Coordinates of C-alpha atoms and ligand atoms in Angstrom, one line a residue:
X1 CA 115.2 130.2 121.2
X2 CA 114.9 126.7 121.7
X3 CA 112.3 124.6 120.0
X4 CA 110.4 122.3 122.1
X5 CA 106.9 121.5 120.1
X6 CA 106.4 120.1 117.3
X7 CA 103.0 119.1 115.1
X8 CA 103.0 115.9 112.9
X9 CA 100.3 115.9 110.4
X10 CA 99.0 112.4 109.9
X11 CA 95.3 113.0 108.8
X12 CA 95.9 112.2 104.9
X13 CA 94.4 109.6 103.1
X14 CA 97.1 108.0 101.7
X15 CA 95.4 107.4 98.7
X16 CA 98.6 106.3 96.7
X17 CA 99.6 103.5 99.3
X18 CA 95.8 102.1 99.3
X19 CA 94.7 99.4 99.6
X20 CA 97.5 99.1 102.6
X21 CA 96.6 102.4 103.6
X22 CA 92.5 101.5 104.2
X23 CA 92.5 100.3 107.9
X24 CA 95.9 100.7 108.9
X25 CA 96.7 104.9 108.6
X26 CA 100.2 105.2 106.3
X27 CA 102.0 106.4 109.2
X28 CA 101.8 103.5 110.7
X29 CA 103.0 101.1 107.9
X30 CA 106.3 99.8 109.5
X31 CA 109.6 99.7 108.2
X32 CA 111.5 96.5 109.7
X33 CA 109.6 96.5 113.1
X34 CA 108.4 99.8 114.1
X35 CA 106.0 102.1 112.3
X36 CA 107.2 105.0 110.3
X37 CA 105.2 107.9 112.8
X38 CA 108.2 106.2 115.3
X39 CA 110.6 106.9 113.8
X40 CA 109.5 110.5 113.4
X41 CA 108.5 111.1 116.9
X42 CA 112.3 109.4 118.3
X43 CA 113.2 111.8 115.5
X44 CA 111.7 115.2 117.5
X45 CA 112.9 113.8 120.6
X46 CA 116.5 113.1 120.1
X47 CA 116.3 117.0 119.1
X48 CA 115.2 118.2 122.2
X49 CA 111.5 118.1 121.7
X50 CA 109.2 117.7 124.4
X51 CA 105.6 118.3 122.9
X52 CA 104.4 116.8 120.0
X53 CA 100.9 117.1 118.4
X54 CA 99.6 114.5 116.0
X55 CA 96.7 115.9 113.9
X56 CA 94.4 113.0 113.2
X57 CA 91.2 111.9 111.8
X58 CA 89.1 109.3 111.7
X59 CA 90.2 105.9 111.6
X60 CA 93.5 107.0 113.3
X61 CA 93.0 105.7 116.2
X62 CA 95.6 103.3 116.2
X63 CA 98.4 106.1 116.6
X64 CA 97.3 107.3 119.6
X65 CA 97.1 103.2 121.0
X66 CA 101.0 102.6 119.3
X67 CA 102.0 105.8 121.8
X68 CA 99.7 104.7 125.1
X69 CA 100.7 101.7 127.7
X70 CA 99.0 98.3 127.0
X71 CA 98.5 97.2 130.2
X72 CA 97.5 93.5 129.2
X73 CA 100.6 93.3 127.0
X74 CA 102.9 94.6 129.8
X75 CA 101.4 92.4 132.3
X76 CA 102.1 89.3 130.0
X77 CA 105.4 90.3 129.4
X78 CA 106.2 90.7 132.7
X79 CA 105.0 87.4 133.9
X80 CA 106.9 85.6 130.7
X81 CA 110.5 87.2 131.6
X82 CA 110.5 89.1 128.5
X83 CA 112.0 92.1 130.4
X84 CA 113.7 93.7 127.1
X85 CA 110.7 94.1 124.8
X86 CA 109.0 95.2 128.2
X87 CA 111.1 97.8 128.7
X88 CA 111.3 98.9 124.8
X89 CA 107.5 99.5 124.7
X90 CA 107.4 101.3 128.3
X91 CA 109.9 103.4 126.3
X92 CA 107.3 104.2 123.4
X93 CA 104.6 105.0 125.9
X94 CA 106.9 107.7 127.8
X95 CA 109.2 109.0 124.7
X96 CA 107.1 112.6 125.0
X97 CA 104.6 114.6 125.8
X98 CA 101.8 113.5 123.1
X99 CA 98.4 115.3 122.3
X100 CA 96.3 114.8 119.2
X101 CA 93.6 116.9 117.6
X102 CA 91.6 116.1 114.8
X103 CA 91.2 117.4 111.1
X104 CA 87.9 116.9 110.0
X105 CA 88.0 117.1 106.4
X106 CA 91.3 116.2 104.4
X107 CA 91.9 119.9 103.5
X108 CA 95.6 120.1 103.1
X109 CA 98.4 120.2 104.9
X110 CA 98.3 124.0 105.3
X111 CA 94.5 123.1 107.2
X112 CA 96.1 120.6 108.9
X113 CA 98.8 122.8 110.0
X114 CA 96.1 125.5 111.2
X115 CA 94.9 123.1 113.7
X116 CA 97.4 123.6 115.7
X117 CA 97.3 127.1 116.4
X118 CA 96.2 127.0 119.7
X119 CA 98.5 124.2 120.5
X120 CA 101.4 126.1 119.6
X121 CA 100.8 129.9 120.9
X122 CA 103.3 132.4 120.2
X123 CA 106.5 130.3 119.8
X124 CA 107.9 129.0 116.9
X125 CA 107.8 125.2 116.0
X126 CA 108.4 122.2 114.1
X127 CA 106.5 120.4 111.3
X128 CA 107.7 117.1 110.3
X129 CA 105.4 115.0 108.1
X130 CA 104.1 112.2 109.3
X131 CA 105.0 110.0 106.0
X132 CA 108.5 111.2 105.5
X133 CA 111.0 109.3 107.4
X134 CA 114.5 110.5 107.8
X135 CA 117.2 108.4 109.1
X136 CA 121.2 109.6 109.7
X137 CA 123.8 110.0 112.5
X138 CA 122.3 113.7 113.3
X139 CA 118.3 114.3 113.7
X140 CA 117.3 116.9 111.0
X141 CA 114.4 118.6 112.3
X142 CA 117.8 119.1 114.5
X143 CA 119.6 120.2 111.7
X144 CA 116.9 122.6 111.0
X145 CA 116.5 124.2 115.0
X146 CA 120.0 124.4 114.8
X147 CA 119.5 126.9 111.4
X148 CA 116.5 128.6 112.9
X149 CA 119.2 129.9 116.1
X150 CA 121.5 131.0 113.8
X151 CA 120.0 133.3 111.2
X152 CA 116.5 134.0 112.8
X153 CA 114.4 132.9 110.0
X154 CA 111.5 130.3 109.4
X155 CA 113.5 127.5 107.7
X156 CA 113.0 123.9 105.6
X157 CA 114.3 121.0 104.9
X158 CA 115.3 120.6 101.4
X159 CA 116.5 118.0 98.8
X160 CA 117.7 117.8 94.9
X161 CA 114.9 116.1 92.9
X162 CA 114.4 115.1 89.7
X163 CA 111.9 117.0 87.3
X164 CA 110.0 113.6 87.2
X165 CA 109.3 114.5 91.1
X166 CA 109.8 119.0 91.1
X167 CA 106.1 118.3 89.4
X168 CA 104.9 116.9 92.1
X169 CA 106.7 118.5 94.9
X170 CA 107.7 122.4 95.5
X171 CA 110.3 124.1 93.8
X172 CA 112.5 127.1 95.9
X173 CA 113.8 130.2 94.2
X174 CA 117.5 129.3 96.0
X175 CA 120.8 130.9 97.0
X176 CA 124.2 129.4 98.6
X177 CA 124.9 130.5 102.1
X178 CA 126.9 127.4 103.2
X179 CA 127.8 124.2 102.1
X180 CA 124.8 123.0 102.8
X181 CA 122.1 125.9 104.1
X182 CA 120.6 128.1 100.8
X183 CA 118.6 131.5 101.7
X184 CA 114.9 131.1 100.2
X185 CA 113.5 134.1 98.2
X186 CA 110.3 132.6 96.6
X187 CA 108.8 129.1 96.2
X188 CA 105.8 127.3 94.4
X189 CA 103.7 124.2 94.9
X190 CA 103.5 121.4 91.9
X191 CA 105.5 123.6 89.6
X192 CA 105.2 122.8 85.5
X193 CA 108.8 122.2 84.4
X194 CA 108.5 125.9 82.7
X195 CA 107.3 127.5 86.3
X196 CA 110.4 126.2 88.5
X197 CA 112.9 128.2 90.6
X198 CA 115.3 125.0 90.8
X199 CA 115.0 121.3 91.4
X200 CA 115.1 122.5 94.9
X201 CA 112.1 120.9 96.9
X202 CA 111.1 121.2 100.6
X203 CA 110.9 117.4 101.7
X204 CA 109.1 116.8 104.8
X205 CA 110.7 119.2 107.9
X206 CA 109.9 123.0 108.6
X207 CA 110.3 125.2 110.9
X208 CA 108.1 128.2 111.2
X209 CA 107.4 131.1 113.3
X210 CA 104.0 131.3 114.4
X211 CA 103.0 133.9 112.2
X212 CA 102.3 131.0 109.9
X213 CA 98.6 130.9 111.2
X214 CA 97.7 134.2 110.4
X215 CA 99.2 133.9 106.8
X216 CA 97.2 130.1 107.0
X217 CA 93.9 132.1 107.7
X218 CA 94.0 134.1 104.6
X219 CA 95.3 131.8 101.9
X220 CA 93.0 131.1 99.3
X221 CA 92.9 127.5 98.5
X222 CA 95.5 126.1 95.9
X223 CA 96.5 123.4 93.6
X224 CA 93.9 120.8 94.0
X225 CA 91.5 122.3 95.9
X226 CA 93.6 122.2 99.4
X227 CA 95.2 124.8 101.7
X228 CA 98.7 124.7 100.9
X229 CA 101.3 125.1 103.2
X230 CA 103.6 126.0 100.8
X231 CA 101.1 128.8 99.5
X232 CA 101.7 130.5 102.8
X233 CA 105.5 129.9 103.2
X234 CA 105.8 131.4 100.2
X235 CA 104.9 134.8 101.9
X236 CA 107.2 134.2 104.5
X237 CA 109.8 134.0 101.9
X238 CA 109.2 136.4 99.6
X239 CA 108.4 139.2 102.3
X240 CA 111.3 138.3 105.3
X241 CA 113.3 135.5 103.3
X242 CA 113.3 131.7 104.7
X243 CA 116.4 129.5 105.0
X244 CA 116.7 126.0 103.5
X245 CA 118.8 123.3 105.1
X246 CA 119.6 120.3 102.7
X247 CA 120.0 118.0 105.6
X248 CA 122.4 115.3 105.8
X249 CA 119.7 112.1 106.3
X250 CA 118.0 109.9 103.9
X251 CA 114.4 110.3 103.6
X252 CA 111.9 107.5 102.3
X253 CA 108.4 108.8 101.1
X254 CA 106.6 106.4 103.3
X255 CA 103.7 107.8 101.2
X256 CA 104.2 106.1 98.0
X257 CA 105.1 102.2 97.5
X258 CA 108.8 102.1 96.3
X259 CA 109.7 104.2 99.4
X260 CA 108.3 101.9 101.7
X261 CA 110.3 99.2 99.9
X262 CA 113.5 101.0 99.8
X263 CA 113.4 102.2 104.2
X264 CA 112.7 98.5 104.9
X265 CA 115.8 97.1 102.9
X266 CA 118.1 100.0 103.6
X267 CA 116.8 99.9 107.5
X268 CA 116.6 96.2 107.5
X269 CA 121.0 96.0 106.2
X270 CA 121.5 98.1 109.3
X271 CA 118.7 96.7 111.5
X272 CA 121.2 94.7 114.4
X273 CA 118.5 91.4 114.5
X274 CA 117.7 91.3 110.4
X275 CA 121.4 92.5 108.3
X276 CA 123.6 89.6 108.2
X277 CA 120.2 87.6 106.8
X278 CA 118.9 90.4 104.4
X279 CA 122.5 90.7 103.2
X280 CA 122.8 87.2 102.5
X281 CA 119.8 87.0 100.8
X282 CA 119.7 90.1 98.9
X283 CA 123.0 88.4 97.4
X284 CA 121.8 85.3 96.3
X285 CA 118.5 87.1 95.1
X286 CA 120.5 89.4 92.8
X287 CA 122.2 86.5 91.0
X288 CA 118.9 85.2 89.7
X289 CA 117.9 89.0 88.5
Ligands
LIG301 P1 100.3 114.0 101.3 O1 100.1 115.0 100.3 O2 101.4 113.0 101.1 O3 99.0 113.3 101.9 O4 100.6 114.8 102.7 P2 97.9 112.4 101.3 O5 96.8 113.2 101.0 O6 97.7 111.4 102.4 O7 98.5 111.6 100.1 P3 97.9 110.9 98.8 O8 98.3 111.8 97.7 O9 96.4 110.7 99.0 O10 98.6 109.5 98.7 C1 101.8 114.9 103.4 C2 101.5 114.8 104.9 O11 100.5 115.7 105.3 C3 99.4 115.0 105.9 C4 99.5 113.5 105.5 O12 99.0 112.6 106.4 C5 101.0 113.4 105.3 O13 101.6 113.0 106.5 N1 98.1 115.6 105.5 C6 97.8 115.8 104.2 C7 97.2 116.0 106.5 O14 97.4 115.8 107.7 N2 96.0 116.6 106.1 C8 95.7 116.8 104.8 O15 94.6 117.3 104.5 C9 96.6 116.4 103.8

């Protein structure tokens, strides 16, 4: 069946990014020159995608302005020539069909998920989180529909971390199917070190049946006082078995302040206007380190 809606949750508070992550929402901290819930959204659409929800809160505003027409801007850049950058942001206003609900209290991302039940009916859908960029040749929510045709099953995007991050992240109870696809028997959110299936950790991209909600709607809260997602995937997988993809991108946490530094110089040494410069200085920089 092919996917064609997808939810972004964007309604954290970013609390590890702050103070940058006050005014401006996290998602919208930029790497080179467009902001990382861009990328994300060109991301669902270059997979087919056609409807994206963006759950919100306050203060977010500013998303659903980056996604709209500015009809001042587009007026003055008409009248001063500037016909490319015209047509690049009549591009962002039309790359999809975009709707936005809002999640009043910072729950978790399993609540925030559960917003978008009625959005999202009977059909099964992508998640990808709106602070986990993932740039490659191939989309992976992609990379993850493409999994969820062939074996039928709700299905993640996965990594190798280190046990300085498994504590942090979720750990999956794993098996090889391919070379790069692992069937999912169990899982568990912030793992201690003694408590992990493998190093295994679902990094920002599901794809879930809608069956999801119901499971949401009887989870009992979890680590830290949230609704976990994870909590509720982990029902999936024990009881019909998930798939993980370990998909072929790079990701940058956009949620914590190395990752932001790492997209914008790995972006910026492939970023057509800004390489040959960042190259050349990253060079002379290194000599004085
Ligand atoms: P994080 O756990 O990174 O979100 O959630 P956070 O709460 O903003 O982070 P810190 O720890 O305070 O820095 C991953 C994704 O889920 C969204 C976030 O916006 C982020 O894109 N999220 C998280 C929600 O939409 N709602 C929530 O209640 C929690």
């Amino acid at each position: 069946m092919k996917i064609k809606k997808a939810i972004i949750p964007a309604a954290g508070l970013g609390t590890r990014v702050l103070p940058a992550s006050k005014a401006v929402p996290k998602e919208m901290l930029t790497i080179v020159d467009k902001p990382a819930i861009q990328y994300i959204v060109e991301e669902a659409v270059k997979a087919g995608i056609t409807d994206i929800l963006i759950i919100t809160n306050r203060g977010k505003s500013v998303i659903e302005d980056h996604f709209d027409h500015s009809v001042e801007l587009e007026n003055t850049l008409k009248s001063r020539g500037k016909t490319d950058i015209l047509n690049e942001m009549n591009r962002v206003a039309n790359l999809a069909n975009i709707y936005y609900i809002r999640q009043k209290e910072t729950k978790g991302l399993g609540d925030a998920v559960l917003r978008a039940k009625e959005f999202v009916g009977n059909e099964p859908f992508a998640v990808l989180y709106g602070d986990d960029v993932i740039v490659g040749e191939v989309p992976a929510i992609k990379e993850l529909c493409d999994a969820y045709d062939k074996y039928g099953k709700s299905v993640v995007g996965i990594k190798e971390v280190s046990d300085e991050l498994i504590v942090k992240y979720s750990s999956m109870k794993i098996e090889p199917l391919s070379s790069n696809t692992y069937s999912i028997t169990d899982m568990i959110e912030k793992p201690s070190l003694e408590a992990k299936f493998s190093n295994y950790s679902i990094l920002g991209r599901c794809v879930l049946s809608s069956k999801i909600f119901e499971i949401l709607e009887h989870t009992p809260l979890g680590v830290g006082g949230e609704l976990q997602l994870t909590d509720a995937m982990k029902e999936i997988a024990v009881t019909e078995g998930m798939v993980g993809v370990d998909f072929s991108g790079t990701r940058y946490d956009m949620g914590n302040k190395f990752g932001i530094l790492k997209a914008n110089i790995e972006v910026g040494l492939t970023h057509p206007e800004t390489k040959d410069e960042l190259r050349d200085y990253i060079k002379e920089l290194a000599k004085t380190l």
